[in-house]
Each structure stands twice: as structure tokens, then as C-alpha cells.
Amino acid sequence: MEELVVESPFTEQEICVKCGLCCDGTLFSHAVLQKGERGNLPEKIEQQYGKEGESEFFTLPCAYFEGKCTIYNQKKAVVCSAFRCQLLKTFANGDVSQKDAIKIVTDALKFKAEIYQFYKQTFGVEFKLSFRELLAELNKMSPDTDPPNVPVELLRMKCNIYQTLLIKNFKSIKTFESMIESTVE
Ligand code: SF4
Ligand code: SF4
């Protein structure tokens, strides 16, 4: 979560309320804070505060996210009200209808649920953490086992496809193009 613009109109909020991918640790591992926000934030966001160099942030998933934001009508971090992903910008430009934007969100949530289900089938336990934490766990598993660990490789592949879809639909066009270029080279 890094880009800041004005408060979202109601039609955009109707899309967000079905989504939450920017709050639940699927798209991002942290959300950027403005200078001086620390000390005036909701308690759980204060607890998730971090700093790297000059950059201040709180880690995601957000503790206030329970299927949707549970402090929606209360004071939050600036980024919470101001952030708009690429999907919202595409919708605002009129390049996607609200119905299609909601379908993109629904499909993204469904795909993620399938990945978690596959994890459960593979390892016999539920993965209860966020998608970005799942990626971190997968990164810790060696890809060079002999013979290859087929279920793990399949899970890795599904996650890679999912990440591509997330970048295509929710991140900037520039990010998607740079990813495609680096794949083609
Ligand atoms: S990822 Fe986009 S559509 Fe989803 S909640 Fe965040 S801003 Fe809204
Ligand atoms: S406070 Fe609400 S909008 Fe902000 S990150 Fe947490 S769940 Fe998302």
C-alpha cells in the first residue's frame, strides 16, 4: 500500500467491501504511514508499527481485518482511506464496470481459497496465515529436492499464477509490464 489519493467514492467502496486483498496480507506485507501518524493511530495498528530507514509502516495482515475492515467508520491510518489499487483506478476510468470489477475480486478470493485448500490436502493441516506468509514459507522450502516434491512444486506454480493475476488486476500496469518483460528476456 503506497499510493495516496482522495477518499474513495461509494461505488468504489462497494467493490472494496467484498475484497480486502490490500488489508489481509495478500497484495502487500506492509502499509505505509505518513510522518507524524504514529501515536495517533488505532491501538492494533500502533502495535504493528515498523520503521526501516525513513520509511514508517504497519505490517499486514491488519489486525482489524476480519473478512472486512472492522473499524471502517472510525479513524484509521491515512493510507486506509486513501489507497486505491489499479482495479479501482481502472473502474474510475470507466474501463471496467462495477459488476466486472466485483467479479475480478470474487475470482481472486476464490482462487486464493483453492490454493489454501490445496495446501491443506498436501500437508494435512490448514495454513492460517496470509498469502504473503505462505509465499515466505514456500521460499524456505528447497526447490532442488531429488526426486522433486511434486505437490510442493504444484503449490508453488499455483501461487506464481495467482501472483501474476494479482499484479495484472490490482497493481500498476507498469509493474505488470516490467514483470512480463523480465519473463520474456
Ligand atoms: S485491493 Fe483494491 S479493490 Fe481490494 S480492497 Fe484494496 S483497494 Fe479495494
Ligand atoms: S484499518 Fe481497516 S482499512 Fe486499514 S488496513 Fe486495517 S482493515 Fe484495512
PDB file of C-alpha atoms and ligand atoms in Angstrom:
ATOM      1  CA  MET A   1       0.000   0.000   0.000  1.00  0.00           C
ATOM      2  CA  GLU A   2       1.921   3.027  -1.138  1.00  0.00           C
ATOM      3  CA  GLU A   3      -0.102   5.311  -3.397  1.00  0.00           C
ATOM      4  CA  LEU A   4      -2.228   8.036  -1.881  1.00  0.00           C
ATOM      5  CA  VAL A   5      -5.216   9.814  -3.384  1.00  0.00           C
ATOM      6  CA  VAL A   6      -8.573  11.158  -2.195  1.00  0.00           C
ATOM      7  CA  GLU A   7     -11.284   9.273  -0.267  1.00  0.00           C
ATOM      8  CA  SER A   8     -12.970   6.604  -2.419  1.00  0.00           C
ATOM      9  CA  PRO A   9     -16.495   7.249  -3.685  1.00  0.00           C
ATOM     10  CA  PHE A  10     -19.315   4.902  -2.638  1.00  0.00           C
ATOM     11  CA  THR A  11     -19.252   2.845  -5.864  1.00  0.00           C
ATOM     12  CA  GLU A  12     -15.597   2.018  -5.187  1.00  0.00           C
ATOM     13  CA  GLN A  13     -16.288   1.217  -1.544  1.00  0.00           C
ATOM     14  CA  GLU A  14     -18.857  -1.334  -2.714  1.00  0.00           C
ATOM     15  CA  ILE A  15     -16.040  -3.131  -4.540  1.00  0.00           C
ATOM     16  CA  CYS A  16     -13.616  -2.868  -1.604  1.00  0.00           C
ATOM     17  CA  VAL A  17     -16.074  -4.204   0.935  1.00  0.00           C
ATOM     18  CA  LYS A  18     -16.141  -7.514  -0.962  1.00  0.00           C
ATOM     19  CA  CYS A  19     -12.347  -7.590  -1.275  1.00  0.00           C
ATOM     20  CA  GLY A  20      -9.768  -6.655   1.372  1.00  0.00           C
ATOM     21  CA  LEU A  21      -6.791  -8.021  -0.550  1.00  0.00           C
ATOM     22  CA  CYS A  22      -4.805  -4.874   0.308  1.00  0.00           C
ATOM     23  CA  CYS A  23      -5.539  -5.329   4.047  1.00  0.00           C
ATOM     24  CA  ASP A  24      -5.207  -9.076   4.578  1.00  0.00           C
ATOM     25  CA  GLY A  25      -1.576  -9.643   3.557  1.00  0.00           C
ATOM     26  CA  THR A  26      -2.372 -10.904   0.052  1.00  0.00           C
ATOM     27  CA  LEU A  27      -1.109  -7.961  -2.007  1.00  0.00           C
ATOM     28  CA  PHE A  28       1.246  -6.332   0.482  1.00  0.00           C
ATOM     29  CA  SER A  29       3.257  -7.185   3.574  1.00  0.00           C
ATOM     30  CA  HIS A  30       3.008  -3.671   4.999  1.00  0.00           C
ATOM     31  CA  ALA A  31       1.157  -0.357   4.597  1.00  0.00           C
ATOM     32  CA  VAL A  32       2.989   2.954   4.538  1.00  0.00           C
ATOM     33  CA  LEU A  33       2.327   5.556   7.242  1.00  0.00           C
ATOM     34  CA  GLN A  34       2.629   9.319   6.909  1.00  0.00           C
ATOM     35  CA  LYS A  35       5.148  11.156   9.042  1.00  0.00           C
ATOM     36  CA  GLY A  36       3.649  12.049  12.437  1.00  0.00           C
ATOM     37  CA  GLU A  37       0.867   9.448  12.299  1.00  0.00           C
ATOM     38  CA  ARG A  38       2.461   7.273  14.947  1.00  0.00           C
ATOM     39  CA  GLY A  39       0.895   7.906  18.332  1.00  0.00           C
ATOM     40  CA  ASN A  40      -2.478   8.817  16.803  1.00  0.00           C
ATOM     41  CA  LEU A  41      -3.347   5.501  15.242  1.00  0.00           C
ATOM     42  CA  PRO A  42      -5.839   2.810  16.298  1.00  0.00           C
ATOM     43  CA  GLU A  43      -4.247   0.641  19.014  1.00  0.00           C
ATOM     44  CA  LYS A  44      -3.670  -2.500  16.957  1.00  0.00           C
ATOM     45  CA  ILE A  45      -2.085  -0.530  14.132  1.00  0.00           C
ATOM     46  CA  GLU A  46       0.275   1.065  16.675  1.00  0.00           C
ATOM     47  CA  GLN A  47       1.197  -2.457  17.796  1.00  0.00           C
ATOM     48  CA  GLN A  48       2.078  -3.388  14.207  1.00  0.00           C
ATOM     49  CA  TYR A  49       4.230  -0.297  13.671  1.00  0.00           C
ATOM     50  CA  GLY A  50       7.595  -0.679  11.980  1.00  0.00           C
ATOM     51  CA  LYS A  51      10.321   1.560  10.601  1.00  0.00           C
ATOM     52  CA  GLU A  52      13.021   0.999   8.024  1.00  0.00           C
ATOM     53  CA  GLY A  53      15.285   3.947   7.389  1.00  0.00           C
ATOM     54  CA  GLU A  54      12.984   6.933   6.910  1.00  0.00           C
ATOM     55  CA  SER A  55      10.020   4.746   5.935  1.00  0.00           C
ATOM     56  CA  GLU A  56       7.315   4.145   8.549  1.00  0.00           C
ATOM     57  CA  PHE A  57       4.678   1.461   8.146  1.00  0.00           C
ATOM     58  CA  PHE A  58       2.452  -1.064   9.856  1.00  0.00           C
ATOM     59  CA  THR A  59       2.613  -4.726   8.998  1.00  0.00           C
ATOM     60  CA  LEU A  60      -0.142  -6.632   7.258  1.00  0.00           C
ATOM     61  CA  PRO A  61      -2.388  -8.519   7.608  1.00  0.00           C
ATOM     62  CA  CYS A  62      -4.069  -5.787   9.593  1.00  0.00           C
ATOM     63  CA  ALA A  63      -5.401  -6.914  12.973  1.00  0.00           C
ATOM     64  CA  TYR A  64      -8.631  -5.018  12.233  1.00  0.00           C
ATOM     65  CA  PHE A  65      -9.369  -7.108   9.161  1.00  0.00           C
ATOM     66  CA  GLU A  66     -11.954  -9.837   9.777  1.00  0.00           C
ATOM     67  CA  GLY A  67     -13.366 -10.520   6.331  1.00  0.00           C
ATOM     68  CA  LYS A  68     -13.735  -6.745   6.116  1.00  0.00           C
ATOM     69  CA  CYS A  69     -12.419  -3.729   7.981  1.00  0.00           C
ATOM     70  CA  THR A  70     -13.897  -3.766  11.491  1.00  0.00           C
ATOM     71  CA  ILE A  71     -13.127  -0.104  12.149  1.00  0.00           C
ATOM     72  CA  TYR A  72     -14.465   1.156   8.863  1.00  0.00           C
ATOM     73  CA  ASN A  73     -16.266   4.178  10.321  1.00  0.00           C
ATOM     74  CA  GLN A  74     -13.552   5.066  12.805  1.00  0.00           C
ATOM     75  CA  LYS A  75     -10.331   6.980  12.475  1.00  0.00           C
ATOM     76  CA  LYS A  76      -7.742   4.886  10.670  1.00  0.00           C
ATOM     77  CA  ALA A  77      -4.345   5.451   9.079  1.00  0.00           C
ATOM     78  CA  VAL A  78      -4.353   7.883   6.151  1.00  0.00           C
ATOM     79  CA  VAL A  79      -3.436   5.110   3.735  1.00  0.00           C
ATOM     80  CA  CYS A  80      -6.560   3.138   4.726  1.00  0.00           C
ATOM     81  CA  SER A  81      -8.895   5.771   3.316  1.00  0.00           C
ATOM     82  CA  ALA A  82      -6.686   6.987   0.511  1.00  0.00           C
ATOM     83  CA  PHE A  83      -5.254   3.891  -1.124  1.00  0.00           C
ATOM     84  CA  ARG A  84      -6.775   2.812  -4.432  1.00  0.00           C
ATOM     85  CA  CYS A  85      -5.462  -0.211  -6.273  1.00  0.00           C
ATOM     86  CA  GLN A  86      -5.208  -0.483 -10.064  1.00  0.00           C
ATOM     87  CA  LEU A  87      -8.613  -2.157 -10.244  1.00  0.00           C
ATOM     88  CA  LEU A  88     -10.278   0.855  -8.636  1.00  0.00           C
ATOM     89  CA  LYS A  89      -8.415   3.210 -10.952  1.00  0.00           C
ATOM     90  CA  THR A  90      -9.467   1.162 -13.976  1.00  0.00           C
ATOM     91  CA  PHE A  91     -13.040   1.265 -12.701  1.00  0.00           C
ATOM     92  CA  ALA A  92     -12.832   5.032 -12.129  1.00  0.00           C
ATOM     93  CA  ASN A  93     -11.596   5.463 -15.713  1.00  0.00           C
ATOM     94  CA  GLY A  94     -14.651   3.601 -16.968  1.00  0.00           C
ATOM     95  CA  ASP A  95     -12.567   0.758 -18.403  1.00  0.00           C
ATOM     96  CA  VAL A  96     -14.273  -1.871 -16.264  1.00  0.00           C
ATOM     97  CA  SER A  97     -17.857  -1.977 -14.966  1.00  0.00           C
ATOM     98  CA  GLN A  98     -18.613  -2.313 -11.263  1.00  0.00           C
ATOM     99  CA  LYS A  99     -20.092  -5.756 -11.943  1.00  0.00           C
ATOM    100  CA  ASP A 100     -16.909  -6.914 -13.697  1.00  0.00           C
ATOM    101  CA  ALA A 101     -14.698  -5.373 -11.002  1.00  0.00           C
ATOM    102  CA  ILE A 102     -16.629  -7.297  -8.335  1.00  0.00           C
ATOM    103  CA  LYS A 103     -16.227 -10.463 -10.420  1.00  0.00           C
ATOM    104  CA  ILE A 104     -12.451  -9.899 -10.579  1.00  0.00           C
ATOM    105  CA  VAL A 105     -12.436  -9.591  -6.774  1.00  0.00           C
ATOM    106  CA  THR A 106     -14.636 -12.659  -6.305  1.00  0.00           C
ATOM    107  CA  ASP A 107     -12.489 -14.736  -8.670  1.00  0.00           C
ATOM    108  CA  ALA A 108      -9.311 -13.621  -6.880  1.00  0.00           C
ATOM    109  CA  LEU A 109     -10.746 -14.668  -3.498  1.00  0.00           C
ATOM    110  CA  LYS A 110     -11.922 -17.982  -4.941  1.00  0.00           C
ATOM    111  CA  PHE A 111      -8.514 -18.731  -6.440  1.00  0.00           C
ATOM    112  CA  LYS A 112      -6.853 -17.953  -3.115  1.00  0.00           C
ATOM    113  CA  ALA A 113      -9.278 -20.263  -1.281  1.00  0.00           C
ATOM    114  CA  GLU A 114      -8.379 -23.033  -3.759  1.00  0.00           C
ATOM    115  CA  ILE A 115      -4.672 -22.530  -3.032  1.00  0.00           C
ATOM    116  CA  TYR A 116      -5.320 -22.815   0.720  1.00  0.00           C
ATOM    117  CA  GLN A 117      -7.430 -25.916   0.130  1.00  0.00           C
ATOM    118  CA  PHE A 118      -4.601 -27.427  -1.919  1.00  0.00           C
ATOM    119  CA  TYR A 119      -2.172 -26.649   0.917  1.00  0.00           C
ATOM    120  CA  LYS A 120      -4.465 -28.456   3.352  1.00  0.00           C
ATOM    121  CA  GLN A 121      -4.721 -31.510   1.081  1.00  0.00           C
ATOM    122  CA  THR A 122      -0.940 -31.533   0.622  1.00  0.00           C
ATOM    123  CA  PHE A 123       0.224 -31.026   4.208  1.00  0.00           C
ATOM    124  CA  GLY A 124      -2.805 -32.262   6.139  1.00  0.00           C
ATOM    125  CA  VAL A 125      -3.134 -29.011   8.092  1.00  0.00           C
ATOM    126  CA  GLU A 126      -4.729 -25.669   7.386  1.00  0.00           C
ATOM    127  CA  PHE A 127      -2.462 -22.735   6.558  1.00  0.00           C
ATOM    128  CA  LYS A 128      -3.844 -19.987   8.766  1.00  0.00           C
ATOM    129  CA  LEU A 129      -1.548 -17.127   7.855  1.00  0.00           C
ATOM    130  CA  SER A 130      -1.664 -14.658   4.964  1.00  0.00           C
ATOM    131  CA  PHE A 131      -0.830 -15.310   1.322  1.00  0.00           C
ATOM    132  CA  ARG A 132       2.432 -13.376   1.613  1.00  0.00           C
ATOM    133  CA  GLU A 133       3.365 -15.519   4.602  1.00  0.00           C
ATOM    134  CA  LEU A 134       2.539 -18.599   2.532  1.00  0.00           C
ATOM    135  CA  LEU A 135       4.931 -17.349  -0.149  1.00  0.00           C
ATOM    136  CA  ALA A 136       7.616 -16.844   2.500  1.00  0.00           C
ATOM    137  CA  GLU A 137       7.090 -20.392   3.765  1.00  0.00           C
ATOM    138  CA  LEU A 138       7.338 -21.768   0.233  1.00  0.00           C
ATOM    139  CA  ASN A 139      10.543 -19.816  -0.325  1.00  0.00           C
ATOM    140  CA  LYS A 140      12.051 -21.568   2.681  1.00  0.00           C
ATOM    141  CA  MET A 141      11.359 -24.984   1.120  1.00  0.00           C
ATOM    142  CA  SER A 142      14.173 -26.086  -1.174  1.00  0.00           C
ATOM    143  CA  PRO A 143      13.119 -26.312  -4.844  1.00  0.00           C
ATOM    144  CA  ASP A 144      16.005 -28.736  -5.553  1.00  0.00           C
ATOM    145  CA  THR A 145      14.842 -31.976  -3.968  1.00  0.00           C
ATOM    146  CA  ASP A 146      15.551 -35.176  -5.894  1.00  0.00           C
ATOM    147  CA  PRO A 147      13.077 -36.576  -6.749  1.00  0.00           C
ATOM    148  CA  PRO A 148      11.160 -33.271  -6.961  1.00  0.00           C
ATOM    149  CA  ASN A 149       8.477 -32.756  -4.342  1.00  0.00           C
ATOM    150  CA  VAL A 150       5.595 -32.662  -6.817  1.00  0.00           C
ATOM    151  CA  PRO A 151       2.844 -31.300  -4.512  1.00  0.00           C
ATOM    152  CA  VAL A 152       5.124 -28.509  -3.291  1.00  0.00           C
ATOM    153  CA  GLU A 153       6.096 -27.628  -6.853  1.00  0.00           C
ATOM    154  CA  LEU A 154       2.423 -27.622  -7.845  1.00  0.00           C
ATOM    155  CA  LEU A 155       1.609 -25.338  -4.936  1.00  0.00           C
ATOM    156  CA  ARG A 156       4.468 -23.058  -5.934  1.00  0.00           C
ATOM    157  CA  MET A 157       3.163 -22.970  -9.508  1.00  0.00           C
ATOM    158  CA  LYS A 158      -0.381 -22.121  -8.388  1.00  0.00           C
ATOM    159  CA  CYS A 159       0.995 -19.322  -6.199  1.00  0.00           C
ATOM    160  CA  ASN A 160       3.040 -17.947  -9.100  1.00  0.00           C
ATOM    161  CA  ILE A 161      -0.008 -17.905 -11.375  1.00  0.00           C
ATOM    162  CA  TYR A 162      -2.015 -16.254  -8.614  1.00  0.00           C
ATOM    163  CA  GLN A 163       0.641 -13.600  -8.107  1.00  0.00           C
ATOM    164  CA  THR A 164       0.604 -12.841 -11.829  1.00  0.00           C
ATOM    165  CA  LEU A 165      -3.166 -12.377 -11.724  1.00  0.00           C
ATOM    166  CA  LEU A 166      -2.891 -10.143  -8.661  1.00  0.00           C
ATOM    167  CA  ILE A 167      -0.283  -7.971 -10.332  1.00  0.00           C
ATOM    168  CA  LYS A 168      -2.290  -7.803 -13.573  1.00  0.00           C
ATOM    169  CA  ASN A 169      -5.544  -6.793 -11.876  1.00  0.00           C
ATOM    170  CA  PHE A 170      -4.589  -4.972  -8.691  1.00  0.00           C
ATOM    171  CA  LYS A 171      -1.141  -3.494  -9.146  1.00  0.00           C
ATOM    172  CA  SER A 172       0.032  -0.858 -11.618  1.00  0.00           C
ATOM    173  CA  ILE A 173       0.189  -1.544 -15.350  1.00  0.00           C
ATOM    174  CA  LYS A 174       3.869  -0.546 -15.148  1.00  0.00           C
ATOM    175  CA  THR A 175       4.534  -3.306 -12.588  1.00  0.00           C
ATOM    176  CA  PHE A 176       2.763  -5.861 -14.795  1.00  0.00           C
ATOM    177  CA  GLU A 177       4.652  -4.803 -17.925  1.00  0.00           C
ATOM    178  CA  SER A 178       8.024  -4.930 -16.173  1.00  0.00           C
ATOM    179  CA  MET A 179       7.165  -8.428 -14.930  1.00  0.00           C
ATOM    180  CA  ILE A 180       6.241  -9.591 -18.457  1.00  0.00           C
ATOM    181  CA  GLU A 181       9.420  -8.054 -19.910  1.00  0.00           C
ATOM    182  CA  SER A 182      11.613  -9.794 -17.348  1.00  0.00           C
ATOM    183  CA  THR A 183       9.860 -13.125 -18.132  1.00  0.00           C
ATOM    184  CA  VAL A 184      10.300 -12.704 -21.896  1.00  0.00           C
ATOM    185  CA  GLU A 185      14.012 -11.796 -21.718  1.00  0.00           C
TER     186      GLU A 185
HETATM  187  S1  SF4 B   1      -7.272  -4.360  -3.287  1.00  0.00           S
HETATM  188 FE1  SF4 B   1      -8.354  -2.693  -4.356  1.00  0.00          FE
HETATM  189  S2  SF4 B   1     -10.483  -3.383  -4.529  1.00  0.00           S
HETATM  190 FE2  SF4 B   1      -9.467  -4.647  -2.973  1.00  0.00          FE
HETATM  191  S3  SF4 B   1      -9.918  -3.619  -1.021  1.00  0.00           S
HETATM  192 FE3  SF4 B   1      -7.930  -2.882  -1.731  1.00  0.00          FE
HETATM  193  S4  SF4 B   1      -8.358  -1.008  -2.883  1.00  0.00           S
HETATM  194 FE4  SF4 B   1     -10.301  -2.123  -2.675  1.00  0.00          FE
HETATM  195  S1  SF4 B   2      -7.668  -0.449   9.457  1.00  0.00           S
HETATM  196 FE1  SF4 B   2      -9.161  -1.310   8.045  1.00  0.00          FE
HETATM  197  S2  SF4 B   2      -8.707  -0.345   6.052  1.00  0.00           S
HETATM  198 FE2  SF4 B   2      -6.907  -0.058   7.384  1.00  0.00          FE
HETATM  199  S3  SF4 B   2      -5.572  -1.794   6.890  1.00  0.00           S
HETATM  200 FE3  SF4 B   2      -6.813  -2.342   8.668  1.00  0.00          FE
HETATM  201  S4  SF4 B   2      -8.568  -3.460   7.807  1.00  0.00           S
HETATM  202 FE4  SF4 B   2      -7.606  -2.301   6.145  1.00  0.00          FE
END
